[in-house]
XYZ file of C-alpha atoms in Angstrom:
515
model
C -114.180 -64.769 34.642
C -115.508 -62.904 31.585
C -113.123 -62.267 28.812
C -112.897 -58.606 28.832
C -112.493 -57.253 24.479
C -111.290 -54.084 23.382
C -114.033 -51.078 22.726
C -113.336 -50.887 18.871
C -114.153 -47.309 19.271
C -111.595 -46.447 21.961
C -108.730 -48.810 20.864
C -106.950 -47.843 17.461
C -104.034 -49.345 16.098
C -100.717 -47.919 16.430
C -99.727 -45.575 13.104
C -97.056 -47.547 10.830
C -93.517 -46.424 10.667
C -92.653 -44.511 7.858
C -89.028 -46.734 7.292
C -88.564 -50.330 8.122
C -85.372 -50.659 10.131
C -82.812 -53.464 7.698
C -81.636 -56.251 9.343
C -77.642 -56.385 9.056
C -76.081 -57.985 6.764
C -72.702 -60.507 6.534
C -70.042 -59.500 5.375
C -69.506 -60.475 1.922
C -66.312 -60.720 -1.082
C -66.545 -60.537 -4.306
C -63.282 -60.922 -5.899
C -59.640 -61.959 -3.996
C -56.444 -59.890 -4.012
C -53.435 -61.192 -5.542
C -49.823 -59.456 -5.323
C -47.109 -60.510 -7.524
C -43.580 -60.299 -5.251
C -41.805 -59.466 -8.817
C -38.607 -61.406 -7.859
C -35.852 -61.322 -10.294
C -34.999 -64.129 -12.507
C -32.269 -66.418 -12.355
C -31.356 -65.392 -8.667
C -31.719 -67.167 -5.268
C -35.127 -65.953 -2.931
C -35.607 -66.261 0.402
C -39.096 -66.154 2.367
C -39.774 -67.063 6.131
C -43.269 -67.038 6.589
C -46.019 -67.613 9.056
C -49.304 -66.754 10.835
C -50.472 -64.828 13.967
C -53.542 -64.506 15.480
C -55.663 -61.224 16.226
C -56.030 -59.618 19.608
C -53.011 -62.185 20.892
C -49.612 -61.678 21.979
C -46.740 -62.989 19.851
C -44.399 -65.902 21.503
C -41.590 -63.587 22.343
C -38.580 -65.691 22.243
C -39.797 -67.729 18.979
C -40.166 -64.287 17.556
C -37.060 -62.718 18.286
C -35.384 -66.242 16.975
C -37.338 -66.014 13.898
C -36.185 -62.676 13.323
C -32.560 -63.246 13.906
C -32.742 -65.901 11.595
C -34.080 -64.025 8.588
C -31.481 -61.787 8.734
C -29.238 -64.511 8.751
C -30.776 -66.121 5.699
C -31.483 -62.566 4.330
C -34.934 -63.610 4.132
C -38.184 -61.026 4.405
C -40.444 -62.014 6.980
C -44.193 -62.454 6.207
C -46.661 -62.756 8.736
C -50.067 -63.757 7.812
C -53.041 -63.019 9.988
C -56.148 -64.857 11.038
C -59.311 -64.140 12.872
C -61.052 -65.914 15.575
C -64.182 -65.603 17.660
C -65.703 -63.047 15.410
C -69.608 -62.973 14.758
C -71.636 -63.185 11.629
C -72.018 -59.675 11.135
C -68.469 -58.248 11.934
C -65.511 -57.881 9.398
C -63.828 -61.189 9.510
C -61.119 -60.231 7.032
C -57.409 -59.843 9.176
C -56.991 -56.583 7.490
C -59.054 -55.189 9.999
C -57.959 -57.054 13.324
C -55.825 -55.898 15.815
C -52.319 -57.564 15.861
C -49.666 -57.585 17.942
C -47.383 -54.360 17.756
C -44.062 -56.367 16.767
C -46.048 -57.554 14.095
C -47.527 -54.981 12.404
C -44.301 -54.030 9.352
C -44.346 -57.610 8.602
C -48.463 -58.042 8.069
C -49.699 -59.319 4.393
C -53.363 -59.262 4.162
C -53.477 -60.748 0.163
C -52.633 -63.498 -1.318
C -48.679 -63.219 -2.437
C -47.250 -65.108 -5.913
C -43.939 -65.584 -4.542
C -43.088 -67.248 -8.084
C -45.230 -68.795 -11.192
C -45.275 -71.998 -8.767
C -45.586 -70.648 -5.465
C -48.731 -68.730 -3.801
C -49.094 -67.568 -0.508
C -52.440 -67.631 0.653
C -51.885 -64.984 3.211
C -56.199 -63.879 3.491
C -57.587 -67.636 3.805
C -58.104 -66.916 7.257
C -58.813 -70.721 8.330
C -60.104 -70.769 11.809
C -57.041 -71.669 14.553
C -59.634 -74.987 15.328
C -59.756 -76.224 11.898
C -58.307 -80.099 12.278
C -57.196 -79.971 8.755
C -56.080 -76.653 7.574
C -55.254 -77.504 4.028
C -58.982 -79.118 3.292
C -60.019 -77.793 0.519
C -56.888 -75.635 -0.458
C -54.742 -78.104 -2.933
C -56.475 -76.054 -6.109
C -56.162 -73.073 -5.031
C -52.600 -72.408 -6.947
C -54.267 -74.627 -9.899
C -51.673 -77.387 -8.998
C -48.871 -75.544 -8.046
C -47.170 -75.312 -4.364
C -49.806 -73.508 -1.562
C -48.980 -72.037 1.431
C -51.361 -71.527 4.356
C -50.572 -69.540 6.752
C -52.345 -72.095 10.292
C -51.626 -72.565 13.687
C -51.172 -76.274 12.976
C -48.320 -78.134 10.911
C -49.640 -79.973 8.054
C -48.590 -81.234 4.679
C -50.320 -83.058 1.272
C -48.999 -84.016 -1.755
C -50.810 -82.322 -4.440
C -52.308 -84.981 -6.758
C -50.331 -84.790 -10.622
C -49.697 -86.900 -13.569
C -46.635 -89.276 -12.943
C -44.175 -86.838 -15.300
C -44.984 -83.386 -13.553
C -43.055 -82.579 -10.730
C -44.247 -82.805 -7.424
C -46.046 -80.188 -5.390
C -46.989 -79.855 -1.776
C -49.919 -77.942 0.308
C -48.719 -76.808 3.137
C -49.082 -74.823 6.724
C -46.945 -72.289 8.356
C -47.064 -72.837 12.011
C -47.713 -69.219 13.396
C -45.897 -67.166 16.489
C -48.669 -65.913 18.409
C -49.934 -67.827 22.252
C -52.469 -70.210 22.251
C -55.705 -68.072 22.676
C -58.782 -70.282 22.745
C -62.740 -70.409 23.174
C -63.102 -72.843 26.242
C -65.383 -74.886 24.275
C -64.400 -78.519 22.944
C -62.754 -77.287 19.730
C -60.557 -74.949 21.505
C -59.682 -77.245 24.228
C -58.765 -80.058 21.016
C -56.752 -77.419 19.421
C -54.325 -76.486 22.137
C -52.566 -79.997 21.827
C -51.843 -78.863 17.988
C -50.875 -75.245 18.580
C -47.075 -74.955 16.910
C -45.000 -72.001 17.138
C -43.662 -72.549 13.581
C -42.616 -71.033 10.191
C -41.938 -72.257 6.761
C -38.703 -71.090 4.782
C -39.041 -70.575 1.393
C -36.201 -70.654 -1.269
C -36.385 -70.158 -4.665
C -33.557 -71.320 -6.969
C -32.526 -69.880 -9.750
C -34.272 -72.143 -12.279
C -37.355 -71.337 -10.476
C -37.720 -74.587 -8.343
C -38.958 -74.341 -5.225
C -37.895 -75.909 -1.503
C -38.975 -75.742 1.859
C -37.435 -75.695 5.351
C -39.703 -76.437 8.195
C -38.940 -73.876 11.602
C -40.449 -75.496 14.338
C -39.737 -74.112 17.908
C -39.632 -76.552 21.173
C -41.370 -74.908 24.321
C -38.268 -71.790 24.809
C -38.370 -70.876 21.025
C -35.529 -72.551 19.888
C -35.690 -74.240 16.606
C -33.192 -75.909 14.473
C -32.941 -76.020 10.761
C -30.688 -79.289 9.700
C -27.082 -78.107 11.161
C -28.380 -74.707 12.063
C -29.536 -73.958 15.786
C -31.446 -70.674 16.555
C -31.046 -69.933 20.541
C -31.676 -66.815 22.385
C -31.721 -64.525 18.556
C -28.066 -66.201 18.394
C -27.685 -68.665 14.621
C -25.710 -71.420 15.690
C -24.127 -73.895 13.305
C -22.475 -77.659 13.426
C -25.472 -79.035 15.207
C -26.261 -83.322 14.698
C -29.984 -83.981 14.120
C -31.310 -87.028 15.863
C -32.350 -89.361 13.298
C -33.315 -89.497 9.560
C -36.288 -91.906 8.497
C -35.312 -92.212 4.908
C -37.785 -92.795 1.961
C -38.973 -96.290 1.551
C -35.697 -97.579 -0.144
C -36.673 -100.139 -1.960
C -33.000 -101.026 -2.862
C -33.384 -103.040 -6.414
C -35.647 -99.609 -7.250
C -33.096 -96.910 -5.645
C -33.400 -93.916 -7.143
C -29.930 -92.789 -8.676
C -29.525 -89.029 -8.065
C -31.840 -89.492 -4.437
C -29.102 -92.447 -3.328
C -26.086 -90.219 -4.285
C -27.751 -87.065 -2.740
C -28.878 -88.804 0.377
C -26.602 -91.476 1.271
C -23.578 -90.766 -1.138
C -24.556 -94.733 -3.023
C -24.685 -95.454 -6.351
C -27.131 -98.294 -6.860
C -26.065 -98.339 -10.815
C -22.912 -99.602 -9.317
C -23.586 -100.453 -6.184
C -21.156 -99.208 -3.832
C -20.683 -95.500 -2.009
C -18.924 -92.805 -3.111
C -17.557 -89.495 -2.348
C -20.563 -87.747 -3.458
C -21.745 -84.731 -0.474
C -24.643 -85.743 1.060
C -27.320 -85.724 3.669
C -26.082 -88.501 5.833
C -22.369 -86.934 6.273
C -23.796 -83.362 6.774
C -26.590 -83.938 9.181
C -24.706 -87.072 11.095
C -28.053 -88.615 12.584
C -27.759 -90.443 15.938
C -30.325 -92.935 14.176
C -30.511 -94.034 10.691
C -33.764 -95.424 9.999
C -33.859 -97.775 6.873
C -37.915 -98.792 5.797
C -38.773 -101.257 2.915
C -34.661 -101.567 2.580
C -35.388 -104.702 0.514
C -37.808 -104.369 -2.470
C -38.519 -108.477 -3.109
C -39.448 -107.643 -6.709
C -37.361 -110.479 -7.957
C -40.341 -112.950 -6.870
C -42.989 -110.536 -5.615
C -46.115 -112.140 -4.994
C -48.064 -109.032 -7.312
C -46.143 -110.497 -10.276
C -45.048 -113.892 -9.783
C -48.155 -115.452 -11.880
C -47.464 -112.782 -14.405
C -45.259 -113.956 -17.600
C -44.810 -110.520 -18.585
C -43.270 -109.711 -15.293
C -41.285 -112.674 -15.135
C -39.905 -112.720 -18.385
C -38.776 -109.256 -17.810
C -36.748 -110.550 -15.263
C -35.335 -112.929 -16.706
C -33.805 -110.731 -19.754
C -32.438 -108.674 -17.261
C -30.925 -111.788 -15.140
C -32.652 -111.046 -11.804
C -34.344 -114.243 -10.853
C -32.072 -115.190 -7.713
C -33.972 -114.255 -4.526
C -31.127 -114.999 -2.419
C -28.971 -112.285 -4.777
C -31.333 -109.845 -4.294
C -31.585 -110.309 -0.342
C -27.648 -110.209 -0.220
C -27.535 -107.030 -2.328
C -30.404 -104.910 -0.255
C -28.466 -106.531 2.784
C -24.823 -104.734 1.649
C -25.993 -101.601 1.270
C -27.687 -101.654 4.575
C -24.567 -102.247 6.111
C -22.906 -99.534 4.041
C -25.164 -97.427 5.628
C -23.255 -98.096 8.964
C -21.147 -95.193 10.311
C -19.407 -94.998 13.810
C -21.269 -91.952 14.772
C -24.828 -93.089 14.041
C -26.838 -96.301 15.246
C -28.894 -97.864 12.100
C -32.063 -99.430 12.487
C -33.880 -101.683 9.924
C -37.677 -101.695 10.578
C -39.320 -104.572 9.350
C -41.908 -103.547 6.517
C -44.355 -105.313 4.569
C -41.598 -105.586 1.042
C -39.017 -106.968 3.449
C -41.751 -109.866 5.321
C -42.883 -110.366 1.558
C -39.867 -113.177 1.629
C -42.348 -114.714 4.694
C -45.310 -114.803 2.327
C -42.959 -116.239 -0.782
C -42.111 -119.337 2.057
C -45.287 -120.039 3.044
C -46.261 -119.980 -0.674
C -45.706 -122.640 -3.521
C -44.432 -121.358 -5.572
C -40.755 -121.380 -4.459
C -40.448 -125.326 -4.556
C -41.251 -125.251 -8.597
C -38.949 -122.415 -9.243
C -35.416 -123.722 -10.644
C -33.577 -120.564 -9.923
C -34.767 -120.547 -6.695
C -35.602 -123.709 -4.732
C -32.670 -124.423 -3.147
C -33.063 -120.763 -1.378
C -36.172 -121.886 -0.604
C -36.100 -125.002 0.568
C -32.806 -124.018 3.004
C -34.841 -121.297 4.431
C -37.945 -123.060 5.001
C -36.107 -125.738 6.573
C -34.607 -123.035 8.991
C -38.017 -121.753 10.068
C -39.145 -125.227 10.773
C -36.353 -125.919 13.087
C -36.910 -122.939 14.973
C -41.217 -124.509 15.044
C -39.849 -128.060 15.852
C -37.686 -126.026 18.760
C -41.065 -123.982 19.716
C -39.280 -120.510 19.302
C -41.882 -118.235 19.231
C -39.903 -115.237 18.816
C -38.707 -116.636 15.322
C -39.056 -113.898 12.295
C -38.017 -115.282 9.595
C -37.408 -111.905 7.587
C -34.658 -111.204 10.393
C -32.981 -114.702 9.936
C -32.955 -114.268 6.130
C -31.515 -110.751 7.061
C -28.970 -111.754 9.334
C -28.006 -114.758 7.249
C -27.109 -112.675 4.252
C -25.233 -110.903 6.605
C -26.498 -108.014 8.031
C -24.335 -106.751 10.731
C -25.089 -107.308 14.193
C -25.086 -103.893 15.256
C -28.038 -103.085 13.151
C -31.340 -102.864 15.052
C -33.956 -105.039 13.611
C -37.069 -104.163 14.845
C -39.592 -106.749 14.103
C -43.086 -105.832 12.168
C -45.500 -104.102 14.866
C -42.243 -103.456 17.365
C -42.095 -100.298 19.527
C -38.223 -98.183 18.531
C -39.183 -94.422 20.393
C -36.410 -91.613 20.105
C -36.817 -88.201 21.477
C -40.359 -89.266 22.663
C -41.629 -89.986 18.649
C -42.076 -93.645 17.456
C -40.142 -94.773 14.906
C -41.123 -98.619 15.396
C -44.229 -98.823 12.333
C -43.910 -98.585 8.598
C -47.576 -97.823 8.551
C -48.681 -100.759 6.351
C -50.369 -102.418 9.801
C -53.294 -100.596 12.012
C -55.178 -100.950 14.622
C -56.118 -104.013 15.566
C -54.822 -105.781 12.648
C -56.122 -103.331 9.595
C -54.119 -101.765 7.653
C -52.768 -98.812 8.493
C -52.765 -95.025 7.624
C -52.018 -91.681 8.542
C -55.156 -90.830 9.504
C -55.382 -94.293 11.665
C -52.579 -93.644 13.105
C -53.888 -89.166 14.589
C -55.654 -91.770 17.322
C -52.008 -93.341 18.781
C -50.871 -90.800 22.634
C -47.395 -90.673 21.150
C -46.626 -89.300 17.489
C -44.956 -91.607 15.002
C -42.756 -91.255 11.982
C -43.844 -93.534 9.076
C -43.348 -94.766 5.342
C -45.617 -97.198 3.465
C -47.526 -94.385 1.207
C -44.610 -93.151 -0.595
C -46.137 -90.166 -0.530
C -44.946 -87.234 2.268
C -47.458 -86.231 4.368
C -48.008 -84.082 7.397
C -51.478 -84.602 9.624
C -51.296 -83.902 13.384
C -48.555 -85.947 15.093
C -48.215 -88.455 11.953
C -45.244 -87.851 9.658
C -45.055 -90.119 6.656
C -41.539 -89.928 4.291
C -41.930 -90.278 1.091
C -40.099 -92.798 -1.128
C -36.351 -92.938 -2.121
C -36.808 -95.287 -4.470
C -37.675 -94.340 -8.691
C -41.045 -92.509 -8.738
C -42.340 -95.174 -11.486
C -41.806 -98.870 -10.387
C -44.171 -100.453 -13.606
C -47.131 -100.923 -11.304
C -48.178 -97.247 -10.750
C -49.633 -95.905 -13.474
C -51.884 -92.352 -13.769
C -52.188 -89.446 -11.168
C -49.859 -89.908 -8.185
C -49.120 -87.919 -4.591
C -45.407 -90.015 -4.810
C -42.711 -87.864 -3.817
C -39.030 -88.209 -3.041
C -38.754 -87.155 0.810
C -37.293 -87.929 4.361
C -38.399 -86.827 7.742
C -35.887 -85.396 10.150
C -35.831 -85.727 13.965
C -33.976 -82.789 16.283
C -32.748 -83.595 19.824
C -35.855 -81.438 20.819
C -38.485 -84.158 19.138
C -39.242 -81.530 16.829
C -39.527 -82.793 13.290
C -38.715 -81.549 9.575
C -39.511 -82.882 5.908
C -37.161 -82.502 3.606
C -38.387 -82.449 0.357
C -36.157 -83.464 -2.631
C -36.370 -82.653 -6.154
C -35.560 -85.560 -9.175
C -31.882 -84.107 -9.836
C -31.152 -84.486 -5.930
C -31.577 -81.138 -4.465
C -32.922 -80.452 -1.107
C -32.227 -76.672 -0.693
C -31.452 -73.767 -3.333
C -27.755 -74.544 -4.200
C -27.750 -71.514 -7.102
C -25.586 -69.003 -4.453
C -23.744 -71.580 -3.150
C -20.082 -73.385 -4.858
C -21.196 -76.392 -7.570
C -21.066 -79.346 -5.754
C -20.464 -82.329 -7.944
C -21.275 -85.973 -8.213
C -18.135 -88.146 -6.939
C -16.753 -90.489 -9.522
């Protein structure tokens, strides 16, 4: 068929428009809002805060509960908003969204300085699917504490020099319904949705705590001995267990010991000193890296430095050191709450010393040595295979029967959260971390890092032992901090600051350190 071209003479081109339509543009910024809260000086500040979604109805009963508690705590409530599902040209900023119409007095749409070292990022606006809310956020306050307002829990350590006090990055939990894409990122997120909020004191020297407000699937939540039920505050409540700081006895921390478990390791026995232990009365007591084995630890023991350091201050006997770990362990016994020694890798480091050499040359210590390796090879010559050698050392300095041991790699689950791993062993024989350990079904509470840390359903306590043990030298994420467990299998960090505190204690009576 013949290609049939247009008659130049008939066909003319169509006439140019006068105006070129513009293609739309994204939204852009140019410079971020800051408010200043202007809190007085040298008084006590309360903040609840957390996030809610746009175009999404609020939880109901976790709201009303959250509500009734700030007026308890005579704490404003700050609700930050977030956007979802918007396209490239529309107005992502949550000024603009809809929100739900309990919600709307309580909206911030800037960021809020709550103090000189506290900022509120209410506008970062970090999509609801975002696995890690905080990435990217631990600069944003220049080193200082950052809030960010999330639908999921999380929590960092904000990387300092050794001397500055620590600081923490961390998410709200929000009180909005789990409103999703049904695309794989929604469908991930759902499992980390948390109807949660973050209280915020301020003391009156400035210093800053937090209280996590996590709600269980009615919208109850407890705070340590507080219980918020149907917009009723409740108090005298138990939590369910404590995992403690890595303890690291010969290391303990003075003013953390005496504020946590009412002991003075200075002179080594408990006092009358208020503390977390008698207030909270865990059902579990869980004690991690209870011996620190720095008497003969294999990171030193071929260092004269090290050693002679030891000697000067007369702590060469590894069976003294055992013994001494071992007695406050069994001080930490009450008749209300079950302790549980988990097996971590400072406590097997006596294993490693008796498999070693060096123990047989050692004058100070090769009778210790030689009695326990003797032990272990009577249990071999007897083919026990269940055997651990840590726990016989344990139990043979005398730790009391009714103290769990649970043996390196053992399963110990309460209220459906695994309390069985330290976190120094992974998957398949690794080693282990936090973000190994996102891949477990169940969620775990951990130690090992020393330094607290929220990601997913991995909560790691920080340390209760001194903040500088010699070997750690330059920046740091260390922090002094336990995880608590509720009835409900919700969880809370507590956060502790280097003279003790855990809370703002400025409006409350002095409470002094027992002689």
């Amino acid at each position: 068929m013949p290609t049939v071209r247009p008659d130049p003479e008939t066909e003319k081109p169509a006439p140019r428009s006068e105006t070129k339509k513009e293609k739309p543009k994204p939204v852009r910024i140019s410079s971020v809002a800051e408010i200043d809260a202007g809190i007085e000086p040298g008084k006590v500040h309360r903040f609840i805060l957390t996030a809610a979604q746009d175009d999404t109805p609020v939880f109901e009963p976790f709201w009303n509960n959250l509500q009734a508690y700030a007026t308890h705590m005579n704490a404003p409530l700050l609700v930050a908003g977030y956007t979802y599902q918007k396209g490239l040209f529309e107005d992502h900023a949550a000024a603009t969204g809809v929100f739900a119409e309990q919600l709307r007095e309580y909206l911030v749409y800037d960021r809020v300085r709550l103090s000189n070292s506290l900022l509120f990022v209410a506008d970062a606006n970090v999509l609801p699917t975002t696995a890690n809310p905080l990435n990217g956020w631990l600069t944003a306050n220049k080193g200082q504490h950052v809030i960010i307002p999330h639908a999921r829990i999380a929590l960092e350590s904000i990387p300092r020099m050794l001397e500055q006090p620590a600081r923490f990055a961390i998410s709200t939990g929000c009180c909005t319904i789990p409103s999703y894409a049904p695309r794989a990122a929604g469908r991930k997120a759902i499992a980390h949705h948390t109807y949660g909020a973050l209280l915020v004191e301020i003391d009156t020297d400035g210093e800053v705590f937090f209280g996590q407000l996590i709600a269980d699937e009615t919208g109850s939540f407890q705070d340590l001995n507080l219980f918020v039920e149907g917009g009723v505050v409740k108090s005298g409540y138990r939590v369910a267990g404590i995992t403690w700081g890595d303890i690291h006895h010969d290391q303990l921390d003075e003013r953390i010991a005496l504020r946590s478990f009412g002991y003075s390791r200075e002179r080594r026995r408990f006092t009358g000193t208020p503390n977390l232990m008698d207030t909270l009365k865990p059902y579990y007591s869980f004690l991690e890296d209870t011996l620190d084995f720095r008497w003969r630890n294999h990171h030193n023991i071929h260092d004269p430095i090290s050693m002679s350091k030891m000697t000067a201050r007369g702590t060469t006997l590894v069976e003294r050191e055992v013994s001494e770990a071992i007695e406050f362990a069994n001080g930490m016994r009450k008749p209300w709450c079950q302790t549980v020694v988990v097996e971590s890798n400072h406590d097997s480091a006596i294993a490693k010393w008796l498999r070693g050499d060096e123990g047989r040359y050692d004058p100070d210590n090769a009778y210790y040595w030689h009695r326990l390796n003797a032990e272990w090879h009577d249990e071999v010559r007897a083919a026990n295979d269940n055997f651990n050698v840590t726990q016989h050392a344990f139990r043979r300095a005398g730790l009391a029967s009714d103290i769990d041991f649970v043996s390196a790699g053992a399963s110990y689950v309460v209220a459906d959260v695994e309390h069985g791993l330290h976190g120094d062993i992974g998957i398949g024989g690794s080693r282990g971390s936090p973000i190994q350990y996102r891949r477990f079904g169940s969620r775990v509470t951990i130690g090992h890092t020393h330094s607290p840390r929220i990601v997913e359903g991995v909560w790691v306590a920080g340390v209760s032992a001194r903040l500088f043990q010699g070997y750690n030298i330059g920046p740091t994420t260390w922090a002094h901090a336990h995880v608590v467990l509720y009835p409900t299998g919700t969880r809370a960090m507590i956060l502790m600051t280097p003279d003790g505190r855990h809370r703002a204690t400025g409006d409350v009576a002095e409470v002094k350190m027992a002689a």
